[in-house]
Amino acid sequence: MMSMSCKDGNGAMMDNGKYVRYTPEQVEALERLYHECPKPSSLRRQQLIRECPILSNIEPKQIKVWFQNRRCREKQRKEASRLQTVNRKLSAMNKLLMEENDRLQKQVSHLVYENGCFRQHTQNTTLATKDTSCESVVTNGQHRLTPKHPPRDASPAGLLSIAEETLTEFLSKATGTAIEWVQMPGMKPGPDSIGIVAISHGCTGVAARACGLVALEPSRVVEILKDRPSWYRDCRAVDTLNVLPTANGGTIELLYMQLYAPTTLATARDFLLLRYTSVTEDGSLVICERSLNNTQNGPSIPSVPNFVRAEMLASGYLIRPCEGGGSIIHIVDHMNLEAWSVPEVLRPLYESSTVLAQKTTMMALRQLRQISLEVSQSGASNWGRRPAALRALSQRLSRGFNEALNGFTDEGWSLIANDGVDDVTIQVNSSPEKLMGLNLPFANRYPPVTNSVLCAKASMLLQNVPPALLLRFLREHRSEWADNNFDAYSAASVKLGPCSFAGSRIGNFGGQVILPLAHTIEHEEVLEVIKMEGIGHCPEDALMPRDMFLLQLCNGMDENAVGMSAELIFAPIDASFADDAPLLPSGFRIIPLDPIKLQTTQDTSTPNRTLDLASALEIRGSGSKISNDRNIASGNSRSLMTMAFEFAFESHMQENVAAIARQYVRGIISSVQRVASALSPNTGPNVGLQFGAPEAHVLARWICRSYSCYLGVELLKCGGEGSEYILKSLWNHPDAIMCCSLKAMPVFTFANQAGLDMLETTLVALQDISLEKVLDEHGRKGLFAEFAQIMQQGFACLQGGVCSSSMGRPVSYERAVAWKVLNEEENAHCICFRFINWSFI
């Protein structure tokens, strides 16, 4: 073995202690070759010596050492750069934490003072008058933030006075003790976290606060944050009514803002706002806002139909330059969303500071972090599109879904009568703006030109179903709920011809292939193309099946995010897949209705269910129940699912299309209810790791008994008895253990936790993965050669090799064992595999 150290580029230390010095010309030639091929083979190094006369006096071993040292220096350089970046983040985060600690100390002193005031008030019961400030502390937990004022003057001078008051109040919330802040559940500060996130406790309305670091200059941060519709998905529009400059170089803007309603059961919100942008004495930039609901002598906007006027209390952004570049940002959102105007079941959404933090406060930080990452990684992204273009596509999908869900009349939507049952709402839009881009030229046998769009939408209440888990199932098992014929009809309205995409697959689920486009840095949002194989029809022959493509947006897949909604939004795309391609978004939104209730255990749900969904549905139908494989908290959780589906059609077919769409949505509701029933965990106490069905315990016993019978050794360590112990031990076994069906095309029917991790899938999606797609060619040949031995002898030992996970990642394993699993009648039930010492490559 050759010993060496990472010297500079002018020399290398050989194993004989001789130090070789290179000329500048030789170093230049070697550097040029390094950039072409950092790790050349022995033959390549000899070829380099022959092709470069300047290197002819250098031995191949010396060239090898130089390249080793060069790779070592490159690795050290990257590591040093990474550590410097982490150090800057830690230094800035430390500064934030010190400021937060100072603020908390002030808050403690403030609470101690108020406690003393309260004690004095309660002891002085003989006084005729009472201390109203202390009453405010008793009832609200702090002094009232928005005392009632007579109408304020909205003249320029009056607006400046309101702006200065808003600035002072905002800063007291962002860096002071005006609000009692508590840490956001599930948020832990660190160098890789989104920031320090807190929610209010006991204040008027709902409020959230965040502090974070972004690698953008303050002026760029201001530009992004003021363009609220570009990052706040719930924001429909922001209109600037007036702009007034101030003597200190700042600006006062009067704005009218509209927010979408998140579901069909609620009404949208709007705000009349004052926005004040200024620079503080220390050079920090401040954007603060508040509602103008009680003014005179100034602009006013009367109530708008289909909107409820909400109130924004002093909120905003404090942006400070950070040493070494970037910005430190403080965000405060404080609103009164008028919860009285929504049904009681929805009021937690409008009374929860956690929901406000997830939807608004943290969304702003995520947008800033995402843009800063894109700036640092300039260049085209997947599919030849830049990140900004992909973000625009995500925004269009989300906005189109919100428009369909809300169905505003000023956008051309009109309600049509129902069929006597009001479970599904049908709206029609024939406005030119909605149809723009949908009337594409069609070839022969293509549908006629469409001139209207229909939207069918509904909402349903779900019990004990984690939104992220249900979303994952809807994403991976479209065939369980969608009507392929109706999907093909919808897609034909916006398709020109066969689509051709070349990209890496991340999964193949029941005939649908997921092709990645982009994901955000926290992976809370994924943009992808779904290839539905053999669904549509070729323009040349209407009877010939062809592939259909959907552009799909998926977010809210993190089960640990408290108060996070889950969304699956998709739209058929045409062959060109242009950035301005026409989109008719449809999809689902699943909103947790109990965001304030904190988890009583660390894991309340897991995507790795104990049985595949097909088995679960069968078991549930027979009266048994499926439960989690981990302990869950007692109690019920509720969520609201809202769905909307858009279809382009000819106006004279409105009645028929409406009837079909209504039945289509009702069919989806029925499918979702069936799936939700299967996915819903048992919320009783002491659930433990039980698969909820006798079949699971029986299968585990068969697997272990057959292994012992054929191989002469025990699969599990001795230490317990009973079916529950066997199942639990098998589930936690360190090796990947998987069962395959005895079919012409074997598919996986069961896997333990290690097996699911190796395949990068869930038990819900396991049955859609075939053995052939996991094994490489060498593995398939080896298995087929040993198959007869497995069926006759009962087992076979397989050599190590490489296979693929469901996401396409290569996985190596040292060796594997396959054995036949016998049932009680000694008949072959399935084949089981044990992959030993596996790891991702």
Short mmCIF file of N, CA, C and O in Angstrom, two decimals, residues 457-499:
data_model
loop_
_atom_site.label_atom_id
_atom_site.label_comp_id
_atom_site.label_asym_id
_atom_site.label_seq_id
_atom_site.Cartn_x
_atom_site.Cartn_y
_atom_site.Cartn_z
N LYS A 457 -67.09 19.90 -6.85
CA LYS A 457 -66.32 19.97 -5.60
C LYS A 457 -67.18 19.55 -4.43
O LYS A 457 -68.41 19.65 -4.46
N ALA A 458 -66.51 19.07 -3.39
CA ALA A 458 -67.20 18.60 -2.20
C ALA A 458 -66.23 18.57 -1.04
O ALA A 458 -65.00 18.63 -1.23
N SER A 459 -66.77 18.47 0.17
CA SER A 459 -65.97 18.36 1.39
C SER A 459 -66.52 17.23 2.24
O SER A 459 -67.72 16.95 2.21
N MET A 460 -65.62 16.59 2.98
CA MET A 460 -66.03 15.48 3.83
C MET A 460 -65.17 15.46 5.09
O MET A 460 -64.01 15.87 5.07
N LEU A 461 -65.77 15.00 6.19
CA LEU A 461 -65.08 14.95 7.47
C LEU A 461 -64.50 13.55 7.67
O LEU A 461 -65.16 12.55 7.41
N LEU A 462 -63.23 13.49 8.10
CA LEU A 462 -62.55 12.23 8.33
C LEU A 462 -62.17 12.11 9.80
O LEU A 462 -61.85 13.11 10.44
N GLN A 463 -62.20 10.89 10.30
CA GLN A 463 -61.86 10.63 11.70
C GLN A 463 -60.62 9.76 11.78
O GLN A 463 -60.53 8.72 11.11
N ASN A 464 -59.65 10.19 12.58
CA ASN A 464 -58.49 9.36 12.93
C ASN A 464 -57.67 8.92 11.72
O ASN A 464 -57.15 7.80 11.69
N VAL A 465 -57.56 9.78 10.72
CA VAL A 465 -56.73 9.48 9.56
C VAL A 465 -55.66 10.56 9.44
O VAL A 465 -55.99 11.72 9.18
N PRO A 466 -54.39 10.25 9.62
CA PRO A 466 -53.35 11.27 9.45
C PRO A 466 -53.36 11.81 8.03
O PRO A 466 -53.30 11.03 7.07
N PRO A 467 -53.47 13.12 7.84
CA PRO A 467 -53.53 13.69 6.49
C PRO A 467 -52.35 13.26 5.62
O PRO A 467 -52.54 12.95 4.44
N ALA A 468 -51.14 13.23 6.18
CA ALA A 468 -49.97 12.87 5.37
C ALA A 468 -50.05 11.43 4.88
O ALA A 468 -49.66 11.12 3.75
N LEU A 469 -50.57 10.53 5.70
CA LEU A 469 -50.68 9.14 5.30
C LEU A 469 -51.72 8.97 4.20
O LEU A 469 -51.50 8.26 3.21
N LEU A 470 -52.87 9.62 4.35
CA LEU A 470 -53.91 9.53 3.32
C LEU A 470 -53.41 10.16 2.03
O LEU A 470 -53.68 9.64 0.93
N LEU A 471 -52.69 11.25 2.13
CA LEU A 471 -52.14 11.89 0.93
C LEU A 471 -51.18 10.95 0.21
O LEU A 471 -51.21 10.84 -1.03
N ARG A 472 -50.34 10.26 0.96
CA ARG A 472 -49.39 9.34 0.35
C ARG A 472 -50.12 8.23 -0.40
O ARG A 472 -49.72 7.82 -1.48
N PHE A 473 -51.20 7.74 0.18
CA PHE A 473 -51.95 6.69 -0.50
C PHE A 473 -52.59 7.23 -1.79
O PHE A 473 -52.54 6.58 -2.83
N LEU A 474 -53.20 8.40 -1.73
CA LEU A 474 -53.82 8.97 -2.92
C LEU A 474 -52.78 9.19 -4.02
O LEU A 474 -53.07 9.02 -5.21
N ARG A 475 -51.58 9.55 -3.62
CA ARG A 475 -50.51 9.80 -4.60
C ARG A 475 -50.03 8.51 -5.26
O ARG A 475 -49.80 8.47 -6.46
N GLU A 476 -49.88 7.45 -4.47
CA GLU A 476 -49.28 6.23 -4.97
C GLU A 476 -50.29 5.22 -5.51
O GLU A 476 -49.89 4.26 -6.18
N HIS A 477 -51.56 5.42 -5.22
CA HIS A 477 -52.58 4.44 -5.62
C HIS A 477 -53.74 5.14 -6.32
O HIS A 477 -54.89 5.05 -5.88
N ARG A 478 -53.44 5.79 -7.40
CA ARG A 478 -54.48 6.52 -8.11
C ARG A 478 -55.58 5.60 -8.63
O ARG A 478 -56.75 5.98 -8.65
N SER A 479 -55.22 4.39 -9.01
CA SER A 479 -56.21 3.48 -9.55
C SER A 479 -57.27 3.08 -8.52
O SER A 479 -58.33 2.59 -8.89
N GLU A 480 -56.98 3.29 -7.23
CA GLU A 480 -57.94 2.93 -6.19
C GLU A 480 -59.10 3.93 -6.10
O GLU A 480 -60.13 3.62 -5.51
N TRP A 481 -58.92 5.14 -6.65
CA TRP A 481 -59.98 6.13 -6.51
C TRP A 481 -60.36 6.83 -7.81
O TRP A 481 -61.45 7.39 -7.91
N ALA A 482 -59.48 6.83 -8.81
CA ALA A 482 -59.74 7.59 -10.04
C ALA A 482 -60.39 6.71 -11.09
O ALA A 482 -60.18 5.50 -11.14
N ASP A 483 -61.18 7.33 -11.95
CA ASP A 483 -61.79 6.68 -13.11
C ASP A 483 -60.92 6.99 -14.32
O ASP A 483 -60.88 8.13 -14.79
N ASN A 484 -60.21 6.00 -14.82
CA ASN A 484 -59.27 6.23 -15.91
C ASN A 484 -59.95 6.75 -17.17
O ASN A 484 -59.39 7.59 -17.89
N ASN A 485 -61.14 6.26 -17.47
CA ASN A 485 -61.84 6.72 -18.67
C ASN A 485 -62.18 8.20 -18.58
O ASN A 485 -62.04 8.95 -19.54
N PHE A 486 -62.62 8.62 -17.38
CA PHE A 486 -62.95 10.03 -17.22
C PHE A 486 -61.69 10.88 -17.23
O PHE A 486 -61.68 12.00 -17.73
N ASP A 487 -60.59 10.36 -16.66
CA ASP A 487 -59.32 11.07 -16.72
C ASP A 487 -58.86 11.27 -18.16
O ASP A 487 -58.37 12.33 -18.54
N ALA A 488 -59.02 10.22 -18.98
CA ALA A 488 -58.61 10.33 -20.38
C ALA A 488 -59.45 11.35 -21.12
O ALA A 488 -58.95 12.11 -21.95
N TYR A 489 -60.75 11.40 -20.81
CA TYR A 489 -61.62 12.39 -21.44
C TYR A 489 -61.18 13.80 -21.07
O TYR A 489 -61.08 14.70 -21.90
N SER A 490 -60.88 13.99 -19.77
CA SER A 490 -60.44 15.31 -19.31
C SER A 490 -59.12 15.70 -19.96
O SER A 490 -58.92 16.84 -20.38
N ALA A 491 -58.19 14.74 -20.04
CA ALA A 491 -56.88 15.04 -20.60
C ALA A 491 -56.97 15.36 -22.09
O ALA A 491 -56.19 16.16 -22.61
N ALA A 492 -57.91 14.73 -22.80
CA ALA A 492 -58.01 14.95 -24.24
C ALA A 492 -58.35 16.38 -24.58
O ALA A 492 -58.06 16.86 -25.68
N SER A 493 -58.92 17.12 -23.64
CA SER A 493 -59.30 18.50 -23.91
C SER A 493 -58.11 19.43 -24.01
O SER A 493 -58.22 20.53 -24.53
N VAL A 494 -56.96 19.01 -23.48
CA VAL A 494 -55.80 19.90 -23.48
C VAL A 494 -54.55 19.22 -24.03
O VAL A 494 -53.45 19.67 -23.78
N LYS A 495 -54.72 18.16 -24.81
CA LYS A 495 -53.55 17.44 -25.32
C LYS A 495 -53.46 17.56 -26.83
O LYS A 495 -54.45 17.48 -27.53
N LEU A 496 -52.26 17.71 -27.31
CA LEU A 496 -52.01 17.79 -28.75
C LEU A 496 -51.67 16.44 -29.35
O LEU A 496 -52.05 16.13 -30.47
N GLY A 497 -50.93 15.65 -28.66
CA GLY A 497 -50.49 14.38 -29.21
C GLY A 497 -49.68 13.64 -28.18
O GLY A 497 -49.64 14.01 -27.01
N PRO A 498 -49.04 12.55 -28.59
CA PRO A 498 -48.28 11.74 -27.64
C PRO A 498 -47.19 12.55 -26.95
O PRO A 498 -46.51 13.34 -27.58
N CYS A 499 -47.03 12.34 -25.66
CA CYS A 499 -46.00 13.02 -24.89
C CYS A 499 -44.75 12.15 -24.84
O CYS A 499 -44.83 10.93 -24.85
#
